[in-house]
CSV table of C-alpha atoms and ligand atoms in Angstrom, one decimal:
chain,number,residue,atom,x,y,z
A,622,UNK,CA,-9.9,13.2,-8.7
A,623,UNK,CA,-7.6,10.4,-9.4
A,624,UNK,CA,-8.6,6.8,-8.6
A,625,UNK,CA,-7.6,5.1,-5.5
A,626,UNK,CA,-5.0,2.2,-5.6
A,627,UNK,CA,-6.2,-1.2,-5.7
A,628,UNK,CA,-5.2,-4.5,-3.9
A,629,UNK,CA,-6.5,-8.4,-4.4
A,630,UNK,CA,-6.2,-10.0,-1.0
A,631,UNK,CA,-6.7,-13.8,-1.6
A,632,UNK,CA,-8.4,-15.7,1.2
A,633,UNK,CA,-9.7,-12.7,2.8
A,634,UNK,CA,-12.9,-13.6,4.3
A,635,UNK,CA,-11.2,-15.0,7.5
A,636,UNK,CA,-8.2,-14.7,9.6
A,637,UNK,CA,-5.0,-13.2,8.3
A,638,UNK,CA,-6.4,-12.4,4.9
A,639,UNK,CA,-9.3,-10.5,6.5
A,640,UNK,CA,-6.9,-8.5,8.6
A,641,UNK,CA,-4.9,-7.5,5.5
A,642,UNK,CA,-8.0,-6.5,3.5
A,643,UNK,CA,-9.1,-4.1,6.6
A,644,UNK,CA,-5.4,-2.7,6.8
A,645,UNK,CA,-5.2,-2.1,3.2
A,646,UNK,CA,-8.7,-0.4,3.1
A,647,UNK,CA,-7.7,1.7,5.9
A,648,UNK,CA,-4.5,2.7,3.9
A,649,UNK,CA,-6.8,4.1,0.9
A,650,UNK,CA,-6.9,0.9,-1.2
A,651,UNK,CA,-10.0,-0.2,-2.9
A,652,UNK,CA,-9.7,-4.1,-1.8
A,653,UNK,CA,-10.8,-7.1,-3.6
A,654,UNK,CA,-11.8,-9.7,-1.1
A,655,UNK,CA,-11.4,-13.2,-2.5
A,656,UNK,CA,-13.0,-16.2,-0.7
A,657,UNK,CA,-13.4,-19.7,-1.4
A,658,UNK,CA,-16.8,-20.8,0.1
A,659,UNK,CA,-17.6,-18.4,3.0
A,660,UNK,CA,-19.7,-15.8,1.1
A,661,UNK,CA,-21.5,-14.4,4.3
A,662,UNK,CA,-17.8,-13.6,5.8
A,663,UNK,CA,-16.7,-12.1,2.8
A,664,UNK,CA,-19.7,-9.8,2.3
A,665,UNK,CA,-19.3,-8.9,6.2
A,666,UNK,CA,-15.5,-8.1,5.7
A,667,UNK,CA,-16.8,-5.8,2.5
A,668,UNK,CA,-19.4,-4.2,4.7
A,669,UNK,CA,-17.2,-3.2,7.5
A,670,UNK,CA,-14.8,-1.7,5.0
A,671,UNK,CA,-17.7,0.3,3.4
A,672,UNK,CA,-19.0,1.4,6.8
A,673,UNK,CA,-15.4,2.7,7.8
A,674,UNK,CA,-15.6,4.9,4.4
A,675,UNK,CA,-13.8,2.6,2.1
A,676,UNK,CA,-14.2,0.6,-1.1
A,677,UNK,CA,-14.2,-3.3,-1.4
A,678,UNK,CA,-16.0,-6.1,-3.4
A,679,UNK,CA,-16.2,-9.7,-2.8
A,680,UNK,CA,-14.9,-11.9,-5.2
A,681,UNK,CA,-15.3,-15.8,-4.9
A,682,UNK,CA,-12.6,-18.0,-6.6
A,683,UNK,CA,-10.4,-20.8,-6.1
A,684,UNK,CA,-6.9,-19.7,-6.4
A,685,UNK,CA,-6.2,-23.3,-7.5
A,686,UNK,CA,-8.2,-23.1,-10.7
A,687,UNK,CA,-7.2,-21.1,-13.6
A,688,UNK,CA,-10.4,-19.7,-14.8
A,689,UNK,CA,-11.1,-18.7,-11.4
A,690,UNK,CA,-7.7,-16.7,-11.2
A,691,UNK,CA,-8.6,-15.1,-14.6
A,692,UNK,CA,-12.0,-14.0,-13.3
A,693,UNK,CA,-10.4,-12.5,-10.3
A,694,UNK,CA,-8.3,-10.4,-12.3
A,695,UNK,CA,-10.9,-9.5,-15.0
A,696,UNK,CA,-13.5,-8.7,-12.0
A,697,UNK,CA,-10.8,-6.4,-10.4
A,698,UNK,CA,-9.9,-4.4,-13.6
A,699,UNK,CA,-13.6,-4.2,-14.7
A,700,UNK,CA,-14.6,-2.4,-11.5
A,701,UNK,CA,-11.5,-0.2,-10.8
A,702,UNK,CA,-9.6,-0.1,-14.1
A,703,UNK,CA,-6.3,-0.5,-12.2
A,704,UNK,CA,-4.3,-3.1,-9.9
A,705,UNK,CA,-1.3,-2.0,-7.6
A,706,UNK,CA,-1.1,-4.8,-5.2
A,707,UNK,CA,-1.8,-8.7,-5.1
A,708,UNK,CA,-1.4,-10.4,-1.6
A,709,UNK,CA,-1.2,-14.2,-2.2
A,710,UNK,CA,-2.6,-15.2,1.2
A,711,UNK,CA,-5.1,-17.9,0.6
A,712,UNK,CA,-3.7,-21.1,2.0
A,713,UNK,CA,-4.7,-24.4,3.6
A,714,UNK,CA,-3.0,-26.7,6.1
A,715,UNK,CA,-2.2,-30.3,5.1
A,716,UNK,CA,-5.4,-32.3,4.9
A,717,UNK,CA,-5.6,-34.6,8.1
A,718,UNK,CA,-2.2,-33.8,9.3
A,719,UNK,CA,-0.9,-37.4,8.8
A,720,UNK,CA,2.5,-38.5,9.4
A,721,UNK,CA,4.7,-38.3,6.2
A,722,UNK,CA,4.6,-41.9,5.9
A,723,UNK,CA,0.9,-41.9,5.6
A,724,UNK,CA,0.4,-38.6,3.7
A,725,UNK,CA,-1.7,-38.6,0.6
A,726,UNK,CA,-1.7,-37.5,-2.8
A,727,UNK,CA,-5.2,-36.0,-2.5
A,728,UNK,CA,-3.7,-33.6,0.4
A,729,UNK,CA,-0.5,-33.0,-1.6
A,730,UNK,CA,-2.5,-31.9,-4.9
A,731,UNK,CA,-4.7,-29.6,-2.8
A,732,UNK,CA,-2.1,-28.1,-0.9
A,733,UNK,CA,0.2,-27.6,-3.7
A,734,UNK,CA,-2.8,-26.3,-6.0
A,735,UNK,CA,-4.0,-23.7,-3.3
A,736,UNK,CA,-0.6,-22.7,-1.8
A,737,UNK,CA,1.8,-22.8,-4.5
A,738,UNK,CA,0.5,-23.1,-8.0
A,739,UNK,CA,-2.4,-20.4,-7.3
A,740,UNK,CA,0.0,-17.9,-6.1
A,741,UNK,CA,2.5,-18.4,-9.1
A,742,UNK,CA,-0.3,-18.0,-11.6
A,743,UNK,CA,-1.8,-15.3,-10.0
A,744,UNK,CA,1.5,-13.3,-9.8
A,745,UNK,CA,1.9,-14.1,-13.6
A,746,UNK,CA,-1.5,-12.8,-14.5
A,747,UNK,CA,-1.1,-9.8,-12.1
A,748,UNK,CA,2.3,-8.9,-13.3
A,749,UNK,CA,1.2,-8.9,-17.1
A,750,UNK,CA,-1.5,-6.8,-16.2
A,751,UNK,CA,0.6,-4.4,-13.8
A,752,UNK,CA,3.0,-4.0,-16.8
A,753,UNK,CA,0.4,-2.9,-19.1
A,754,UNK,CA,-0.8,-0.4,-16.8
A,755,UNK,CA,2.5,1.1,-15.8
A,756,UNK,CA,3.4,1.5,-19.5
A,757,UNK,CA,-0.2,3.3,-20.1
A,758,UNK,CA,0.8,5.5,-17.1
A,759,UNK,CA,-2.3,4.3,-15.1
A,760,UNK,CA,0.1,3.5,-12.2
A,761,UNK,CA,3.7,3.9,-11.5
A,762,UNK,CA,4.6,0.7,-9.8
A,763,UNK,CA,3.0,-2.5,-8.7
A,764,UNK,CA,3.7,-4.7,-5.4
A,765,UNK,CA,3.3,-8.7,-5.3
A,766,UNK,CA,3.3,-10.0,-1.4
A,767,UNK,CA,3.1,-13.6,-0.8
A,768,UNK,CA,2.4,-15.0,2.5
A,769,UNK,CA,4.4,-18.0,3.3
A,770,UNK,CA,5.2,-19.5,6.9
A,771,UNK,CA,7.5,-20.3,9.2
A,772,UNK,CA,7.0,-24.0,8.0
A,773,UNK,CA,8.9,-23.0,5.2
A,774,UNK,CA,12.0,-23.8,7.0
A,775,UNK,CA,10.6,-25.5,10.4
A,776,UNK,CA,9.9,-29.2,9.5
A,777,UNK,CA,6.5,-30.8,10.6
A,778,UNK,CA,6.6,-34.3,9.8
A,779,UNK,CA,2.8,-34.4,9.8
A,780,UNK,CA,2.4,-31.5,7.1
A,781,UNK,CA,5.1,-32.3,4.6
A,782,UNK,CA,3.2,-31.0,1.8
A,783,UNK,CA,2.5,-27.7,3.4
A,784,UNK,CA,6.1,-27.3,4.6
A,785,UNK,CA,7.3,-28.1,1.0
A,786,UNK,CA,4.7,-25.7,-0.8
A,787,UNK,CA,5.9,-22.9,1.6
A,788,UNK,CA,9.4,-23.3,1.2
A,789,UNK,CA,8.9,-23.1,-2.5
A,790,UNK,CA,7.4,-19.6,-1.8
A,791,UNK,CA,10.7,-18.3,-1.4
A,792,UNK,CA,12.3,-19.3,-4.6
A,793,UNK,CA,9.0,-18.3,-6.2
A,794,UNK,CA,9.7,-14.7,-4.8
A,795,UNK,CA,13.2,-14.5,-5.9
A,796,UNK,CA,12.4,-15.7,-9.4
A,797,UNK,CA,9.7,-13.0,-9.7
A,798,UNK,CA,11.8,-10.3,-8.0
A,799,UNK,CA,14.4,-11.0,-10.4
A,800,UNK,CA,12.2,-11.0,-13.3
A,801,UNK,CA,10.1,-8.0,-12.7
A,802,UNK,CA,12.2,-5.4,-11.3
A,803,UNK,CA,13.1,-3.8,-14.6
A,804,UNK,CA,9.0,-3.6,-14.9
A,805,UNK,CA,8.9,-1.6,-11.6
A,806,UNK,CA,7.1,-4.4,-9.9
A,807,UNK,CA,8.4,-5.2,-6.3
A,808,UNK,CA,8.1,-8.8,-4.9
A,809,UNK,CA,8.1,-9.8,-1.1
A,810,UNK,CA,7.6,-12.7,1.1
A,811,UNK,CA,5.9,-12.5,4.5
A,812,UNK,CA,6.7,-15.3,6.6
A,813,UNK,CA,4.4,-15.4,9.6
A,814,UNK,CA,5.0,-17.6,12.8
A,815,UNK,CA,2.1,-18.9,14.9
A,816,UNK,CA,-1.1,-16.6,14.4
A,817,UNK,CA,-4.2,-17.0,16.1
A,818,UNK,CA,-6.9,-18.3,13.4
A,819,UNK,CA,-9.1,-20.9,12.3
A,820,UNK,CA,-6.2,-22.6,10.7
A,821,UNK,CA,-4.3,-22.8,14.2
A,822,UNK,CA,-7.7,-23.3,16.2
A,823,UNK,CA,-7.3,-27.1,16.1
A,824,UNK,CA,-3.8,-27.1,18.0
A,825,UNK,CA,-4.2,-24.2,20.0
A,826,UNK,CA,-3.7,-26.1,23.3
A,827,UNK,CA,-0.2,-27.5,21.7
A,828,UNK,CA,0.8,-23.9,20.8
A,829,UNK,CA,-0.3,-22.6,24.0
A,830,UNK,CA,1.9,-24.6,25.6
A,831,UNK,CA,5.0,-24.3,23.4
A,832,UNK,CA,4.5,-20.4,23.5
A,833,UNK,CA,4.7,-20.6,27.3
A,834,UNK,CA,7.8,-22.6,26.9
A,835,UNK,CA,9.5,-19.9,24.9
A,836,UNK,CA,8.9,-21.4,21.2
A,837,UNK,CA,9.6,-17.6,20.3
A,838,UNK,CA,11.4,-14.9,22.0
A,839,UNK,CA,8.3,-12.5,22.1
A,840,UNK,CA,6.1,-15.0,24.3
A,841,UNK,CA,2.7,-14.4,22.5
A,842,UNK,CA,0.4,-15.6,19.9
A,843,UNK,CA,0.7,-13.7,16.7
A,844,UNK,CA,-2.5,-11.7,15.6
A,845,UNK,CA,-3.6,-11.6,12.1
A,846,UNK,CA,-3.4,-7.7,12.4
A,847,UNK,CA,0.3,-8.3,13.1
A,848,UNK,CA,0.8,-9.9,9.6
A,849,UNK,CA,-1.4,-7.0,8.1
A,850,UNK,CA,0.8,-4.2,9.4
A,851,UNK,CA,4.0,-5.9,7.5
A,852,UNK,CA,1.9,-6.1,4.3
A,853,UNK,CA,0.9,-2.6,4.5
A,854,UNK,CA,4.4,-1.3,5.0
A,855,UNK,CA,5.8,-3.5,2.0
A,856,UNK,CA,2.8,-2.2,-0.2
A,857,UNK,CA,3.2,1.6,0.7
A,858,UNK,CA,6.6,1.1,-1.1
A,859,UNK,CA,9.3,2.6,1.2
A,860,UNK,CA,11.4,-0.1,0.8
A,861,UNK,CA,12.1,1.0,-2.6
A,862,UNK,CA,15.9,-0.5,-2.9
A,863,UNK,CA,14.7,-3.9,-1.4
A,864,UNK,CA,13.0,-6.6,-3.5
A,865,UNK,CA,12.9,-10.4,-3.1
A,866,UNK,CA,12.8,-10.0,0.9
A,867,UNK,CA,11.4,-12.1,3.4
A,868,UNK,CA,9.9,-10.4,6.3
A,869,UNK,CA,9.5,-12.6,9.4
A,870,UNK,CA,6.5,-11.8,11.3
A,871,UNK,CA,7.1,-14.4,14.0
A,872,UNK,CA,7.9,-12.9,17.6
A,873,UNK,CA,11.6,-13.7,16.8
A,874,UNK,CA,10.9,-17.7,16.1
A,875,UNK,CA,13.6,-17.5,13.2
A,876,UNK,CA,16.6,-16.8,15.6
A,877,UNK,CA,18.6,-19.9,16.3
A,878,UNK,CA,19.2,-20.1,20.1
A,879,UNK,CA,21.5,-21.9,22.3
B,1830,LIG,P1,-7.6,-19.4,7.4
B,1830,LIG,O1,-8.0,-18.6,8.8
B,1830,LIG,O2,-8.0,-21.0,7.6
B,1830,LIG,O3,-8.3,-18.9,6.3
B,1830,LIG,C1,-7.9,-19.3,5.2
B,1830,LIG,C2,-8.6,-18.3,4.3
B,1830,LIG,O4,-8.1,-18.7,2.7
B,1830,LIG,C3,-10.1,-18.1,4.1
B,1830,LIG,O5,-10.3,-16.7,3.7
B,1830,LIG,C4,-10.8,-19.2,3.0
B,1830,LIG,O6,-11.7,-18.8,2.3
B,1830,LIG,C5,-9.3,-19.1,1.9
B,1830,LIG,N1,-9.2,-19.9,1.0
B,1830,LIG,C6,-8.8,-21.2,1.3
B,1830,LIG,N2,-8.8,-22.0,0.2
B,1830,LIG,C7,-9.0,-21.3,-0.9
B,1830,LIG,C8,-9.0,-21.2,-2.2
B,1830,LIG,N3,-8.7,-22.6,-2.7
B,1830,LIG,N4,-9.1,-20.2,-3.0
B,1830,LIG,C9,-9.4,-19.0,-2.5
B,1830,LIG,N5,-9.3,-18.9,-1.2
B,1830,LIG,C10,-9.2,-20.0,-0.4
B,1830,LIG,O7,-6.3,-19.0,7.3
B,1830,LIG,P2,-4.9,-18.3,8.0
B,1830,LIG,O8,-4.5,-18.8,9.2
B,1830,LIG,O9,-5.6,-16.8,8.2
B,1830,LIG,O10,-3.9,-18.3,7.0
B,1830,LIG,C11,-3.7,-17.3,6.0
B,1830,LIG,C12,-2.6,-17.6,5.3
B,1830,LIG,O11,-1.5,-17.4,6.2
B,1830,LIG,C13,-2.2,-19.0,4.8
B,1830,LIG,O12,-1.5,-19.1,3.6
B,1830,LIG,C14,-1.3,-19.7,5.4
B,1830,LIG,O13,-0.7,-20.7,5.2
B,1830,LIG,C15,-0.5,-18.5,6.3
B,1830,LIG,N6,0.1,-18.7,7.7
B,1830,LIG,C16,-1.0,-19.0,8.7
B,1830,LIG,C17,-0.2,-19.0,9.9
B,1830,LIG,C18,-1.0,-19.2,11.1
B,1830,LIG,O14,-0.4,-19.6,12.1
B,1830,LIG,N7,-2.7,-19.2,11.1
B,1830,LIG,C19,1.1,-19.2,10.1
B,1830,LIG,C20,1.9,-19.2,9.0
B,1830,LIG,C21,1.5,-18.8,7.5
B,1830,LIG,P3,-13.2,-19.3,2.9
B,1830,LIG,O15,-13.5,-18.6,4.1
B,1830,LIG,O16,-14.3,-19.0,1.8
B,1830,LIG,O17,-13.0,-20.7,3.1
């Protein structure tokens, strides 16, 4: 029996990443559930996947730290000897949500390390490994999926670092897509709108009001599962003549309206 395809999902202990891990496990992937601090939550995600008949392992690691990124890849290969999909989902919002005139370098460094440097260098490590695995005939293709945000193009002056790091993910996706197409690695950006999670819990009332007023054509909160289904579709490889694409999962927020 051939081994199942393998996916790494960063930041999969909670929120959107957790839903992506569950969806990919249901799709038949063995899933590496990466997290930063919440060991118990990550183990719970693993247990749920195993109880449903899937395979998963929890792997602690800060995506902003080079040694942790390398360990994440090594742990995956040691356990399952293949890597098919990397989902760069781990992300944090601007620390303190300060106005840009008060924004700090501490927040900048943390946000850019987690939301941009980590994803780029994880893609680099994953792509090198995917190229080897494809050349060896272990796998036939690879997929890199980057979770950005509507903040990539919608300005929030109290989250400047977050907006800029998310905007850069689009160019990162294009660069990787261009470089890796010949190597049979497809690269996508998934761009969620307002999604119910711990990240948006502190601003729930603001978004309740904006959604009721028609922030997006589809007047509801997005759910982590909405994003997970988009990732599932991209990972499945049916869009074989498309790479570098941004897939909006935002209830139509991106449509300019008059
Ligand atoms: P969340 O509920 O706050 O969960 C964040 C996840 O990332 C947790 O699993 C956390 O692990 C992990 N994490 C944080 N820093 C990490 C690091 N340095 N290394 C590894 N893992 C780390 O966030 P979310 O709302 O699900 O957001 C997930 C992604 O979607 C982020 O990239 C976010 O920017 C993006 N997004 C969210 C929304 C939204 O409305 N929620 C909208 C657009 C885009 P621990 O549990 O261990 O802390």
